[in-house]
N, C-alpha and C. Protein backbone atom coordinates (compact mmCIF):
# COMPACT_ATOMS: atom_id res chain seq x y z
N MET A 1 89.89 82.10 65.08
CA MET A 1 90.65 83.27 65.55
C MET A 1 91.11 83.10 67.00
N ALA A 2 90.20 82.60 67.86
CA ALA A 2 90.56 82.41 69.27
C ALA A 2 91.69 81.40 69.41
N ALA A 3 91.65 80.32 68.58
CA ALA A 3 92.70 79.31 68.64
C ALA A 3 94.04 79.90 68.22
N ALA A 4 94.01 80.73 67.16
CA ALA A 4 95.24 81.37 66.69
C ALA A 4 95.80 82.31 67.75
N ASP A 5 94.91 83.07 68.39
CA ASP A 5 95.36 83.97 69.45
C ASP A 5 95.95 83.18 70.61
N GLY A 6 95.32 82.03 70.94
CA GLY A 6 95.84 81.21 72.02
C GLY A 6 97.22 80.68 71.72
N ALA A 7 97.45 80.25 70.46
CA ALA A 7 98.76 79.76 70.07
C ALA A 7 99.79 80.87 70.12
N ALA A 8 99.42 82.06 69.63
CA ALA A 8 100.33 83.20 69.68
C ALA A 8 100.67 83.56 71.12
N GLY A 9 99.65 83.49 71.99
CA GLY A 9 99.90 83.79 73.40
C GLY A 9 100.88 82.83 74.02
N ARG A 10 100.75 81.54 73.69
CA ARG A 10 101.68 80.54 74.24
C ARG A 10 103.10 80.76 73.71
N ILE A 11 103.22 81.13 72.44
CA ILE A 11 104.55 81.41 71.87
C ILE A 11 105.18 82.62 72.56
N LEU A 12 104.38 83.66 72.76
CA LEU A 12 104.90 84.87 73.40
C LEU A 12 105.26 84.63 74.86
N LEU A 13 104.47 83.81 75.53
CA LEU A 13 104.82 83.48 76.92
C LEU A 13 106.11 82.69 76.97
N GLY A 14 106.30 81.78 76.00
CA GLY A 14 107.56 81.05 75.92
C GLY A 14 108.73 81.96 75.64
N ALA A 15 108.53 82.96 74.77
CA ALA A 15 109.59 83.92 74.48
C ALA A 15 109.92 84.75 75.72
N PHE A 16 108.89 85.12 76.48
CA PHE A 16 109.11 85.86 77.73
C PHE A 16 109.93 85.02 78.71
N ALA A 17 109.58 83.73 78.82
CA ALA A 17 110.31 82.83 79.71
C ALA A 17 111.76 82.68 79.25
N ALA A 18 111.97 82.59 77.93
CA ALA A 18 113.33 82.44 77.40
C ALA A 18 114.15 83.70 77.67
N ALA A 19 113.56 84.87 77.45
CA ALA A 19 114.28 86.12 77.71
C ALA A 19 114.61 86.25 79.19
N THR A 20 113.68 85.81 80.05
CA THR A 20 113.93 85.83 81.49
C THR A 20 115.11 84.93 81.84
N ALA A 21 115.13 83.73 81.24
CA ALA A 21 116.23 82.80 81.51
C ALA A 21 117.57 83.37 81.06
N VAL A 22 117.59 84.01 79.89
CA VAL A 22 118.83 84.63 79.40
C VAL A 22 119.27 85.75 80.33
N ASP A 23 118.32 86.56 80.75
CA ASP A 23 118.66 87.69 81.62
C ASP A 23 119.21 87.21 82.96
N LEU A 24 118.50 86.29 83.59
CA LEU A 24 118.95 85.81 84.89
C LEU A 24 120.25 85.02 84.78
N GLY A 25 120.38 84.23 83.71
CA GLY A 25 121.63 83.51 83.50
C GLY A 25 122.80 84.45 83.28
N SER A 26 122.55 85.54 82.56
CA SER A 26 123.61 86.53 82.34
C SER A 26 124.04 87.18 83.64
N LEU A 27 123.08 87.45 84.51
CA LEU A 27 123.42 88.05 85.80
C LEU A 27 124.23 87.08 86.66
N LEU A 28 123.86 85.81 86.65
CA LEU A 28 124.62 84.83 87.41
C LEU A 28 126.03 84.66 86.87
N ALA A 29 126.16 84.74 85.54
CA ALA A 29 127.47 84.54 84.90
C ALA A 29 128.31 85.80 84.87
N GLY A 30 127.71 86.94 85.27
CA GLY A 30 128.44 88.20 85.20
C GLY A 30 128.61 88.70 83.79
N TRP A 31 127.71 88.29 82.87
CA TRP A 31 127.78 88.71 81.47
C TRP A 31 126.88 89.93 81.29
N HIS A 32 127.46 91.11 81.41
CA HIS A 32 126.68 92.35 81.41
C HIS A 32 125.97 92.57 80.07
N LEU A 33 126.62 92.26 78.97
CA LEU A 33 126.01 92.47 77.67
C LEU A 33 124.73 91.65 77.52
N GLY A 34 124.74 90.41 78.01
CA GLY A 34 123.54 89.59 77.94
C GLY A 34 122.39 90.23 78.70
N HIS A 35 122.68 90.80 79.86
CA HIS A 35 121.66 91.49 80.65
C HIS A 35 121.13 92.71 79.91
N VAL A 36 122.03 93.47 79.30
CA VAL A 36 121.63 94.67 78.57
C VAL A 36 120.75 94.33 77.37
N ILE A 37 121.00 93.19 76.75
CA ILE A 37 120.20 92.76 75.61
C ILE A 37 118.86 92.19 76.05
N ALA A 38 118.86 91.35 77.08
CA ALA A 38 117.64 90.62 77.46
C ALA A 38 116.67 91.47 78.28
N LYS A 39 117.17 92.30 79.17
CA LYS A 39 116.27 93.04 80.07
C LYS A 39 115.26 93.90 79.32
N PRO A 40 115.66 94.66 78.28
CA PRO A 40 114.66 95.48 77.58
C PRO A 40 113.59 94.68 76.84
N LEU A 41 113.79 93.38 76.67
CA LEU A 41 112.81 92.56 75.96
C LEU A 41 111.70 92.05 76.87
N LEU A 42 111.94 92.06 78.18
CA LEU A 42 111.04 91.36 79.10
C LEU A 42 109.62 91.93 79.11
N MET A 43 109.48 93.21 79.42
CA MET A 43 108.15 93.77 79.53
C MET A 43 107.43 93.85 78.18
N PRO A 44 108.10 94.21 77.07
CA PRO A 44 107.38 94.15 75.79
C PRO A 44 106.84 92.77 75.45
N LEU A 45 107.60 91.72 75.77
CA LEU A 45 107.11 90.36 75.52
C LEU A 45 105.93 90.02 76.43
N LEU A 46 105.99 90.47 77.69
CA LEU A 46 104.87 90.22 78.59
C LEU A 46 103.64 91.00 78.14
N VAL A 47 103.83 92.23 77.67
CA VAL A 47 102.70 93.01 77.14
C VAL A 47 102.10 92.32 75.93
N ALA A 48 102.94 91.82 75.04
CA ALA A 48 102.44 91.13 73.86
C ALA A 48 101.64 89.90 74.26
N TYR A 49 102.14 89.15 75.24
CA TYR A 49 101.39 87.98 75.73
C TYR A 49 100.04 88.41 76.29
N VAL A 50 100.04 89.47 77.08
CA VAL A 50 98.80 89.97 77.68
C VAL A 50 97.80 90.35 76.59
N CYS A 51 98.28 90.95 75.52
CA CYS A 51 97.39 91.39 74.45
C CYS A 51 96.76 90.22 73.71
N PHE A 52 97.44 89.08 73.65
CA PHE A 52 96.91 87.91 72.95
C PHE A 52 96.16 86.96 73.88
N HIS A 53 96.23 87.25 75.18
CA HIS A 53 95.55 86.37 76.13
C HIS A 53 94.05 86.51 75.98
N ARG A 54 93.36 85.38 76.13
CA ARG A 54 91.90 85.40 76.09
C ARG A 54 91.36 84.63 77.29
N SER A 55 90.46 85.25 78.01
CA SER A 55 89.75 84.57 79.09
C SER A 55 88.37 84.20 78.57
N GLY A 56 88.18 82.92 78.27
CA GLY A 56 86.91 82.51 77.70
C GLY A 56 86.77 82.93 76.25
N GLY A 57 87.88 83.39 75.63
CA GLY A 57 87.88 83.73 74.22
C GLY A 57 87.24 85.06 73.89
N THR A 58 86.86 85.85 74.91
CA THR A 58 86.12 87.07 74.60
C THR A 58 86.72 88.33 75.21
N ARG A 59 87.34 88.22 76.34
CA ARG A 59 87.76 89.42 77.06
C ARG A 59 89.06 90.00 76.48
N ARG A 60 89.13 91.31 76.51
CA ARG A 60 90.35 92.00 76.11
C ARG A 60 91.20 92.31 77.34
N ALA A 61 92.50 92.47 77.12
CA ALA A 61 93.39 92.79 78.24
C ALA A 61 93.07 94.19 78.77
N PRO A 62 93.04 94.38 80.09
CA PRO A 62 92.79 95.71 80.64
C PRO A 62 93.88 96.70 80.20
N ARG A 63 93.46 97.86 79.74
CA ARG A 63 94.42 98.86 79.30
C ARG A 63 95.32 99.33 80.43
N LEU A 64 94.78 99.39 81.63
CA LEU A 64 95.60 99.81 82.77
C LEU A 64 96.70 98.81 83.06
N LEU A 65 96.45 97.54 82.83
CA LEU A 65 97.49 96.53 83.00
C LEU A 65 98.60 96.74 81.99
N ILE A 66 98.24 96.97 80.74
CA ILE A 66 99.24 97.22 79.70
C ILE A 66 100.04 98.47 80.04
N ALA A 67 99.36 99.53 80.49
CA ALA A 67 100.06 100.76 80.86
C ALA A 67 101.03 100.53 82.01
N ALA A 68 100.60 99.75 83.02
CA ALA A 68 101.47 99.47 84.16
C ALA A 68 102.73 98.74 83.72
N LEU A 69 102.58 97.76 82.83
CA LEU A 69 103.73 97.00 82.36
C LEU A 69 104.66 97.87 81.52
N LEU A 70 104.09 98.76 80.72
CA LEU A 70 104.92 99.64 79.89
C LEU A 70 105.67 100.66 80.74
N PHE A 71 105.03 101.15 81.80
CA PHE A 71 105.77 102.03 82.72
C PHE A 71 106.89 101.24 83.41
N GLY A 72 106.64 99.95 83.70
CA GLY A 72 107.71 99.12 84.24
C GLY A 72 108.86 99.00 83.26
N TRP A 73 108.53 98.88 81.97
CA TRP A 73 109.56 98.83 80.94
C TRP A 73 110.40 100.10 80.95
N GLY A 74 109.73 101.25 81.08
CA GLY A 74 110.47 102.51 81.16
C GLY A 74 111.42 102.53 82.34
N GLY A 75 110.97 102.01 83.48
CA GLY A 75 111.85 101.92 84.64
C GLY A 75 113.01 100.98 84.40
N ASP A 76 112.73 99.86 83.73
CA ASP A 76 113.80 98.91 83.41
C ASP A 76 114.90 99.57 82.59
N LEU A 77 114.50 100.32 81.58
CA LEU A 77 115.48 100.97 80.70
C LEU A 77 116.29 102.01 81.47
N ALA A 78 115.61 102.79 82.32
CA ALA A 78 116.32 103.83 83.06
C ALA A 78 117.36 103.23 84.01
N LEU A 79 117.01 102.11 84.64
CA LEU A 79 117.92 101.52 85.63
C LEU A 79 119.09 100.78 84.99
N LEU A 80 119.12 100.71 83.67
CA LEU A 80 120.32 100.19 83.01
C LEU A 80 121.49 101.16 83.13
N PHE A 81 121.19 102.42 83.45
CA PHE A 81 122.22 103.45 83.58
C PHE A 81 122.52 103.66 85.06
N ASP A 82 123.78 103.63 85.41
CA ASP A 82 124.21 103.73 86.80
C ASP A 82 124.49 105.18 87.17
N ALA A 83 123.40 105.93 87.36
CA ALA A 83 123.53 107.34 87.73
C ALA A 83 122.29 107.74 88.52
N GLU A 84 122.44 108.69 89.45
CA GLU A 84 121.31 109.09 90.29
C GLU A 84 120.15 109.65 89.49
N PRO A 85 120.38 110.52 88.45
CA PRO A 85 119.23 111.00 87.67
C PRO A 85 118.46 109.86 87.01
N ALA A 86 119.18 108.86 86.50
CA ALA A 86 118.51 107.71 85.88
C ALA A 86 117.72 106.93 86.92
N PHE A 87 118.25 106.81 88.12
CA PHE A 87 117.54 106.13 89.20
C PHE A 87 116.22 106.83 89.51
N LEU A 88 116.25 108.17 89.56
CA LEU A 88 115.04 108.93 89.86
C LEU A 88 114.03 108.81 88.72
N VAL A 89 114.51 108.83 87.48
CA VAL A 89 113.60 108.65 86.34
C VAL A 89 112.96 107.26 86.40
N GLY A 90 113.78 106.25 86.67
CA GLY A 90 113.25 104.90 86.77
C GLY A 90 112.23 104.77 87.88
N MET A 91 112.53 105.37 89.03
CA MET A 91 111.60 105.31 90.15
C MET A 91 110.28 106.00 89.80
N GLY A 92 110.37 107.11 89.08
CA GLY A 92 109.16 107.81 88.66
C GLY A 92 108.32 106.98 87.70
N SER A 93 108.99 106.28 86.79
CA SER A 93 108.27 105.44 85.83
C SER A 93 107.58 104.27 86.54
N PHE A 94 108.29 103.63 87.46
CA PHE A 94 107.67 102.56 88.23
C PHE A 94 106.50 103.08 89.07
N ALA A 95 106.66 104.30 89.63
CA ALA A 95 105.58 104.88 90.42
C ALA A 95 104.32 105.07 89.58
N ALA A 96 104.49 105.53 88.34
CA ALA A 96 103.34 105.67 87.45
C ALA A 96 102.69 104.32 87.19
N GLY A 97 103.50 103.28 87.07
CA GLY A 97 102.96 101.94 86.91
C GLY A 97 102.16 101.50 88.12
N HIS A 98 102.63 101.83 89.31
CA HIS A 98 101.91 101.46 90.53
C HIS A 98 100.55 102.17 90.59
N VAL A 99 100.51 103.42 90.14
CA VAL A 99 99.23 104.14 90.10
C VAL A 99 98.26 103.42 89.17
N CYS A 100 98.76 102.97 88.01
CA CYS A 100 97.91 102.21 87.08
C CYS A 100 97.39 100.94 87.74
N TYR A 101 98.26 100.24 88.44
CA TYR A 101 97.82 99.03 89.14
C TYR A 101 96.75 99.36 90.18
N LEU A 102 96.97 100.41 90.95
CA LEU A 102 96.01 100.76 92.00
C LEU A 102 94.63 101.06 91.42
N VAL A 103 94.60 101.78 90.32
CA VAL A 103 93.32 102.07 89.67
C VAL A 103 92.70 100.78 89.13
N LEU A 104 93.54 99.91 88.57
CA LEU A 104 93.06 98.63 88.04
C LEU A 104 92.43 97.77 89.14
N PHE A 105 93.02 97.77 90.33
CA PHE A 105 92.49 96.95 91.43
C PHE A 105 91.13 97.45 91.91
N GLY A 106 90.86 98.73 91.71
CA GLY A 106 89.56 99.27 92.07
C GLY A 106 89.30 99.23 93.57
N ARG A 107 88.03 99.02 93.92
CA ARG A 107 87.62 99.06 95.33
C ARG A 107 87.31 97.68 95.89
N ARG A 108 87.79 96.67 95.24
CA ARG A 108 87.55 95.31 95.73
C ARG A 108 88.14 95.14 97.14
N GLY A 109 87.53 94.26 97.92
CA GLY A 109 87.91 94.14 99.32
C GLY A 109 89.26 93.46 99.53
N THR A 110 89.96 93.88 100.56
CA THR A 110 91.19 93.24 101.02
C THR A 110 91.10 93.09 102.54
N HIS A 111 91.97 92.26 103.09
CA HIS A 111 91.90 91.98 104.52
C HIS A 111 92.58 93.09 105.32
N PRO A 112 91.91 93.70 106.30
CA PRO A 112 92.52 94.79 107.08
C PRO A 112 93.81 94.38 107.79
N ALA A 113 93.90 93.13 108.26
CA ALA A 113 95.10 92.68 108.95
C ALA A 113 96.31 92.72 108.02
N LEU A 114 96.09 92.40 106.75
CA LEU A 114 97.17 92.47 105.77
C LEU A 114 97.64 93.90 105.60
N GLY A 115 96.70 94.83 105.59
CA GLY A 115 97.08 96.24 105.52
C GLY A 115 97.92 96.67 106.69
N GLY A 116 97.57 96.19 107.89
CA GLY A 116 98.37 96.51 109.06
C GLY A 116 99.77 95.98 108.96
N ALA A 117 99.91 94.75 108.45
CA ALA A 117 101.24 94.15 108.30
C ALA A 117 102.09 94.95 107.31
N TYR A 118 101.47 95.36 106.21
CA TYR A 118 102.21 96.15 105.23
C TYR A 118 102.59 97.52 105.80
N ALA A 119 101.72 98.11 106.59
CA ALA A 119 102.03 99.41 107.20
C ALA A 119 103.23 99.31 108.13
N VAL A 120 103.27 98.24 108.93
CA VAL A 120 104.41 98.03 109.82
C VAL A 120 105.69 97.83 109.02
N ALA A 121 105.59 97.05 107.93
CA ALA A 121 106.76 96.82 107.09
C ALA A 121 107.25 98.11 106.47
N LEU A 122 106.33 98.96 106.01
CA LEU A 122 106.71 100.25 105.41
C LEU A 122 107.42 101.14 106.41
N LEU A 123 106.82 101.32 107.56
CA LEU A 123 107.42 102.22 108.56
C LEU A 123 108.77 101.71 109.04
N GLY A 124 108.85 100.41 109.26
CA GLY A 124 110.11 99.85 109.73
C GLY A 124 111.21 99.96 108.69
N THR A 125 110.89 99.67 107.44
CA THR A 125 111.91 99.71 106.39
C THR A 125 112.41 101.13 106.15
N VAL A 126 111.48 102.09 106.05
CA VAL A 126 111.88 103.48 105.82
C VAL A 126 112.71 104.00 106.99
N ALA A 127 112.30 103.66 108.21
CA ALA A 127 113.04 104.11 109.39
C ALA A 127 114.46 103.56 109.40
N LEU A 128 114.62 102.29 109.05
CA LEU A 128 115.94 101.67 109.07
C LEU A 128 116.84 102.20 107.94
N LEU A 129 116.24 102.45 106.78
CA LEU A 129 117.03 102.89 105.63
C LEU A 129 117.37 104.38 105.68
N TRP A 130 116.55 105.15 106.34
CA TRP A 130 116.59 106.62 106.23
C TRP A 130 118.00 107.18 106.41
N GLY A 131 118.66 106.84 107.47
CA GLY A 131 119.97 107.43 107.75
C GLY A 131 121.06 107.01 106.79
N ASP A 132 120.88 105.90 106.11
CA ASP A 132 121.91 105.40 105.20
C ASP A 132 121.68 105.78 103.74
N LEU A 133 120.51 106.35 103.43
CA LEU A 133 120.24 106.78 102.07
C LEU A 133 120.91 108.12 101.80
N PRO A 134 121.34 108.37 100.55
CA PRO A 134 121.82 109.71 100.20
C PRO A 134 120.74 110.75 100.50
N ALA A 135 121.14 111.91 100.99
CA ALA A 135 120.16 112.91 101.45
C ALA A 135 119.15 113.26 100.36
N GLY A 136 119.61 113.36 99.11
CA GLY A 136 118.72 113.75 98.02
C GLY A 136 117.72 112.68 97.63
N LEU A 137 117.90 111.47 98.13
CA LEU A 137 117.00 110.37 97.77
C LEU A 137 116.03 110.01 98.89
N ARG A 138 116.21 110.56 100.06
CA ARG A 138 115.39 110.12 101.20
C ARG A 138 113.90 110.38 100.98
N ILE A 139 113.54 111.59 100.64
CA ILE A 139 112.12 111.92 100.44
C ILE A 139 111.55 111.17 99.24
N PRO A 140 112.24 111.16 98.06
CA PRO A 140 111.69 110.38 96.94
C PRO A 140 111.51 108.90 97.25
N VAL A 141 112.49 108.31 97.94
CA VAL A 141 112.38 106.89 98.27
C VAL A 141 111.23 106.64 99.24
N ALA A 142 111.06 107.52 100.23
CA ALA A 142 109.97 107.36 101.18
C ALA A 142 108.61 107.47 100.49
N GLY A 143 108.46 108.46 99.60
CA GLY A 143 107.20 108.62 98.88
C GLY A 143 106.92 107.44 97.96
N TYR A 144 107.96 106.99 97.27
CA TYR A 144 107.79 105.84 96.39
C TYR A 144 107.45 104.59 97.19
N SER A 145 108.08 104.42 98.34
CA SER A 145 107.83 103.25 99.18
C SER A 145 106.38 103.22 99.64
N LEU A 146 105.81 104.37 99.96
CA LEU A 146 104.40 104.44 100.36
C LEU A 146 103.50 103.98 99.22
N LEU A 147 103.76 104.46 98.00
CA LEU A 147 102.96 104.08 96.85
C LEU A 147 103.13 102.60 96.53
N LEU A 148 104.35 102.12 96.57
CA LEU A 148 104.63 100.71 96.30
C LEU A 148 103.93 99.80 97.31
N THR A 149 103.99 100.17 98.58
CA THR A 149 103.37 99.35 99.62
C THR A 149 101.86 99.33 99.46
N ALA A 150 101.28 100.47 99.09
CA ALA A 150 99.84 100.51 98.84
C ALA A 150 99.47 99.58 97.69
N MET A 151 100.28 99.59 96.63
CA MET A 151 100.02 98.70 95.50
C MET A 151 100.13 97.24 95.92
N ALA A 152 101.17 96.91 96.69
CA ALA A 152 101.36 95.53 97.14
C ALA A 152 100.17 95.07 97.97
N TYR A 153 99.71 95.91 98.87
CA TYR A 153 98.56 95.56 99.71
C TYR A 153 97.30 95.38 98.87
N ARG A 154 97.02 96.32 98.00
CA ARG A 154 95.77 96.28 97.23
C ARG A 154 95.79 95.17 96.18
N SER A 155 96.96 94.70 95.78
CA SER A 155 97.03 93.64 94.77
C SER A 155 96.30 92.38 95.22
N SER A 156 96.23 92.15 96.51
CA SER A 156 95.56 90.95 97.02
C SER A 156 94.07 90.96 96.72
N ALA A 157 93.53 92.10 96.30
CA ALA A 157 92.12 92.16 95.94
C ALA A 157 91.79 91.27 94.75
N LEU A 158 92.79 90.96 93.93
CA LEU A 158 92.57 90.11 92.76
C LEU A 158 92.88 88.65 93.04
N GLY A 159 93.20 88.30 94.27
CA GLY A 159 93.45 86.91 94.60
C GLY A 159 94.90 86.64 94.96
N LEU A 160 95.19 85.37 95.18
CA LEU A 160 96.50 84.97 95.70
C LEU A 160 97.63 85.28 94.75
N ARG A 161 97.45 84.99 93.45
CA ARG A 161 98.55 85.20 92.50
C ARG A 161 98.95 86.68 92.44
N ALA A 162 97.97 87.54 92.27
CA ALA A 162 98.28 88.97 92.21
C ALA A 162 98.85 89.46 93.53
N GLY A 163 98.30 88.95 94.66
CA GLY A 163 98.82 89.35 95.97
C GLY A 163 100.27 88.96 96.15
N LEU A 164 100.62 87.76 95.69
CA LEU A 164 102.02 87.34 95.76
C LEU A 164 102.88 88.20 94.84
N GLY A 165 102.35 88.55 93.69
CA GLY A 165 103.09 89.44 92.79
C GLY A 165 103.38 90.79 93.42
N GLY A 166 102.39 91.35 94.10
CA GLY A 166 102.61 92.63 94.79
C GLY A 166 103.67 92.52 95.87
N ALA A 167 103.63 91.42 96.62
CA ALA A 167 104.62 91.22 97.69
C ALA A 167 106.03 91.07 97.11
N LEU A 168 106.15 90.35 96.00
CA LEU A 168 107.46 90.18 95.38
C LEU A 168 107.98 91.49 94.80
N PHE A 169 107.09 92.32 94.28
CA PHE A 169 107.51 93.64 93.79
C PHE A 169 108.08 94.47 94.93
N LEU A 170 107.41 94.42 96.07
CA LEU A 170 107.90 95.13 97.24
C LEU A 170 109.26 94.60 97.67
N LEU A 171 109.43 93.29 97.67
CA LEU A 171 110.71 92.70 98.03
C LEU A 171 111.81 93.12 97.07
N SER A 172 111.52 93.08 95.77
CA SER A 172 112.51 93.44 94.76
C SER A 172 113.01 94.87 94.95
N ASP A 173 112.06 95.80 95.13
CA ASP A 173 112.46 97.20 95.28
C ASP A 173 113.12 97.47 96.62
N THR A 174 112.77 96.68 97.63
CA THR A 174 113.46 96.82 98.91
C THR A 174 114.92 96.39 98.78
N LEU A 175 115.18 95.35 97.99
CA LEU A 175 116.56 94.93 97.74
C LEU A 175 117.34 96.03 97.02
N ILE A 176 116.67 96.72 96.08
CA ILE A 176 117.34 97.85 95.41
C ILE A 176 117.68 98.93 96.43
N ALA A 177 116.71 99.25 97.30
CA ALA A 177 116.92 100.31 98.27
C ALA A 177 118.06 99.99 99.23
N THR A 178 118.17 98.73 99.64
CA THR A 178 119.27 98.38 100.54
C THR A 178 120.62 98.52 99.83
N GLY A 179 120.64 98.29 98.52
CA GLY A 179 121.87 98.51 97.77
C GLY A 179 122.22 99.98 97.70
N VAL A 180 121.22 100.83 97.46
CA VAL A 180 121.45 102.27 97.43
C VAL A 180 121.95 102.76 98.79
N ALA A 181 121.44 102.15 99.85
CA ALA A 181 121.86 102.53 101.21
C ALA A 181 123.19 101.89 101.61
N ALA A 182 123.80 101.13 100.69
CA ALA A 182 125.10 100.48 100.92
C ALA A 182 125.05 99.49 102.07
N TRP A 183 123.92 98.81 102.22
CA TRP A 183 123.85 97.72 103.19
C TRP A 183 124.52 96.48 102.61
N PRO A 184 124.93 95.54 103.48
CA PRO A 184 125.48 94.27 102.98
C PRO A 184 124.46 93.56 102.08
N GLN A 185 124.96 92.98 100.99
CA GLN A 185 124.08 92.38 99.99
C GLN A 185 124.30 90.88 99.88
N LEU A 186 123.26 90.20 99.37
CA LEU A 186 123.40 88.79 99.01
C LEU A 186 124.38 88.65 97.85
N PRO A 187 125.00 87.48 97.66
CA PRO A 187 125.80 87.26 96.45
C PRO A 187 124.92 87.46 95.22
N ARG A 188 125.47 88.09 94.18
CA ARG A 188 124.75 88.38 92.95
C ARG A 188 123.42 89.10 93.23
N PRO A 189 123.46 90.26 93.87
CA PRO A 189 122.21 90.93 94.26
C PRO A 189 121.32 91.27 93.06
N ASP A 190 121.92 91.60 91.91
CA ASP A 190 121.11 91.93 90.74
C ASP A 190 120.27 90.74 90.28
N PHE A 191 120.78 89.53 90.47
CA PHE A 191 120.01 88.34 90.12
C PHE A 191 118.74 88.26 90.95
N TRP A 192 118.85 88.45 92.26
CA TRP A 192 117.70 88.35 93.13
C TRP A 192 116.71 89.47 92.88
N ILE A 193 117.23 90.66 92.59
CA ILE A 193 116.35 91.78 92.27
C ILE A 193 115.53 91.49 91.02
N MET A 194 116.20 91.00 89.96
CA MET A 194 115.48 90.74 88.71
C MET A 194 114.57 89.52 88.83
N ALA A 195 115.01 88.49 89.54
CA ALA A 195 114.18 87.29 89.68
C ALA A 195 112.86 87.62 90.38
N THR A 196 112.92 88.39 91.46
CA THR A 196 111.69 88.74 92.17
C THR A 196 110.86 89.73 91.36
N TYR A 197 111.51 90.62 90.64
CA TYR A 197 110.78 91.62 89.84
C TYR A 197 110.02 90.97 88.68
N VAL A 198 110.70 90.11 87.92
CA VAL A 198 110.05 89.48 86.78
C VAL A 198 108.90 88.59 87.25
N ALA A 199 109.11 87.83 88.31
CA ALA A 199 108.04 87.03 88.86
C ALA A 199 106.87 87.90 89.31
N ALA A 200 107.18 89.05 89.91
CA ALA A 200 106.13 89.96 90.38
C ALA A 200 105.28 90.46 89.22
N GLN A 201 105.92 90.93 88.16
CA GLN A 201 105.16 91.46 87.03
C GLN A 201 104.32 90.38 86.36
N TYR A 202 104.87 89.18 86.23
CA TYR A 202 104.10 88.10 85.63
C TYR A 202 102.89 87.74 86.49
N LEU A 203 103.10 87.61 87.79
CA LEU A 203 101.99 87.23 88.67
C LEU A 203 100.92 88.32 88.73
N LEU A 204 101.33 89.58 88.72
CA LEU A 204 100.35 90.67 88.69
C LEU A 204 99.54 90.63 87.40
N ALA A 205 100.23 90.38 86.28
CA ALA A 205 99.53 90.29 85.01
C ALA A 205 98.58 89.10 84.99
N ALA A 206 99.05 87.94 85.44
CA ALA A 206 98.21 86.75 85.45
C ALA A 206 97.01 86.94 86.37
N GLY A 207 97.23 87.58 87.51
CA GLY A 207 96.13 87.82 88.43
C GLY A 207 95.11 88.79 87.88
N ALA A 208 95.56 89.78 87.11
CA ALA A 208 94.64 90.75 86.52
C ALA A 208 93.85 90.14 85.36
N LEU A 209 94.48 89.22 84.63
CA LEU A 209 93.80 88.60 83.49
C LEU A 209 92.77 87.57 83.92
N THR A 210 93.08 86.83 84.98
CA THR A 210 92.15 85.80 85.47
C THR A 210 92.03 85.91 86.98
N PRO A 211 91.31 86.92 87.47
CA PRO A 211 91.16 87.08 88.93
C PRO A 211 90.54 85.85 89.56
N THR A 212 90.93 85.57 90.81
CA THR A 212 90.42 84.41 91.53
C THR A 212 89.68 84.86 92.78
N GLN A 213 89.41 83.92 93.66
CA GLN A 213 88.71 84.25 94.90
C GLN A 213 89.57 85.16 95.77
N ALA A 214 89.00 86.23 96.26
CA ALA A 214 89.70 87.14 97.16
C ALA A 214 88.97 87.14 98.51
N TYR A 215 89.55 86.44 99.47
CA TYR A 215 88.99 86.37 100.81
C TYR A 215 87.53 85.93 100.80
N GLY A 216 87.29 84.85 100.01
CA GLY A 216 85.98 84.23 100.04
C GLY A 216 84.96 84.84 99.11
N ARG A 217 85.34 85.89 98.36
CA ARG A 217 84.40 86.51 97.46
C ARG A 217 84.95 86.50 96.05
N ALA A 218 84.11 86.23 95.08
CA ALA A 218 84.55 86.23 93.70
C ALA A 218 84.86 87.65 93.27
N VAL A 219 85.94 87.81 92.47
CA VAL A 219 86.24 89.12 91.91
C VAL A 219 86.08 89.03 90.41
N LEU A 220 85.64 90.10 89.81
CA LEU A 220 85.35 90.12 88.39
C LEU A 220 86.34 91.00 87.68
N GLN A 221 86.67 90.64 86.45
CA GLN A 221 87.60 91.44 85.65
C GLN A 221 86.91 92.69 85.17
N ASP A 222 87.65 93.82 85.21
CA ASP A 222 87.09 95.07 84.70
C ASP A 222 86.95 95.01 83.19
């Protein structure tokens, strides 16, 4: 049974990688239909992989991890629609996912200096964006940014992979916010947003499934 689950997990991870390649390739090529087809497949495939993953053949995937990824899926679907109400719904769904991640990380230790760096990044980013954001989005974006930054900081409790995933999630959503604020963008901004987002969710999932050393101390899976 464990061998069969392992094979299924590898197939599902390959399918997730293929859907990611199609999505990112579609964004680079400007093929909107490809993006609309591939994007909704990403988180369900990652959830399926997580469900078949086995650490030592015995552990089950944390329910909070599955919930966080499914809330991310809800945000993905909402952001396919180019309208402010859909943006707010998507932001709310992602926020619920961040709460799941925060609970999943628990009270494991993180480095205080890293927290200080994230606090400076949060205050600086919100201050710079504030005047350029639509008035109705300023408070929601600021509140969401606080929750997102807390998740990014606490993700390091599970080790380097999860910590990098949290940082990439913060980067991805910051790129979205700069677009909403009508700041100058990189070429193909949607590509960079999705590339950092998909990498973030995968690294957070991988870090939660197989936690590593966190600042010199072993962390255990819930």
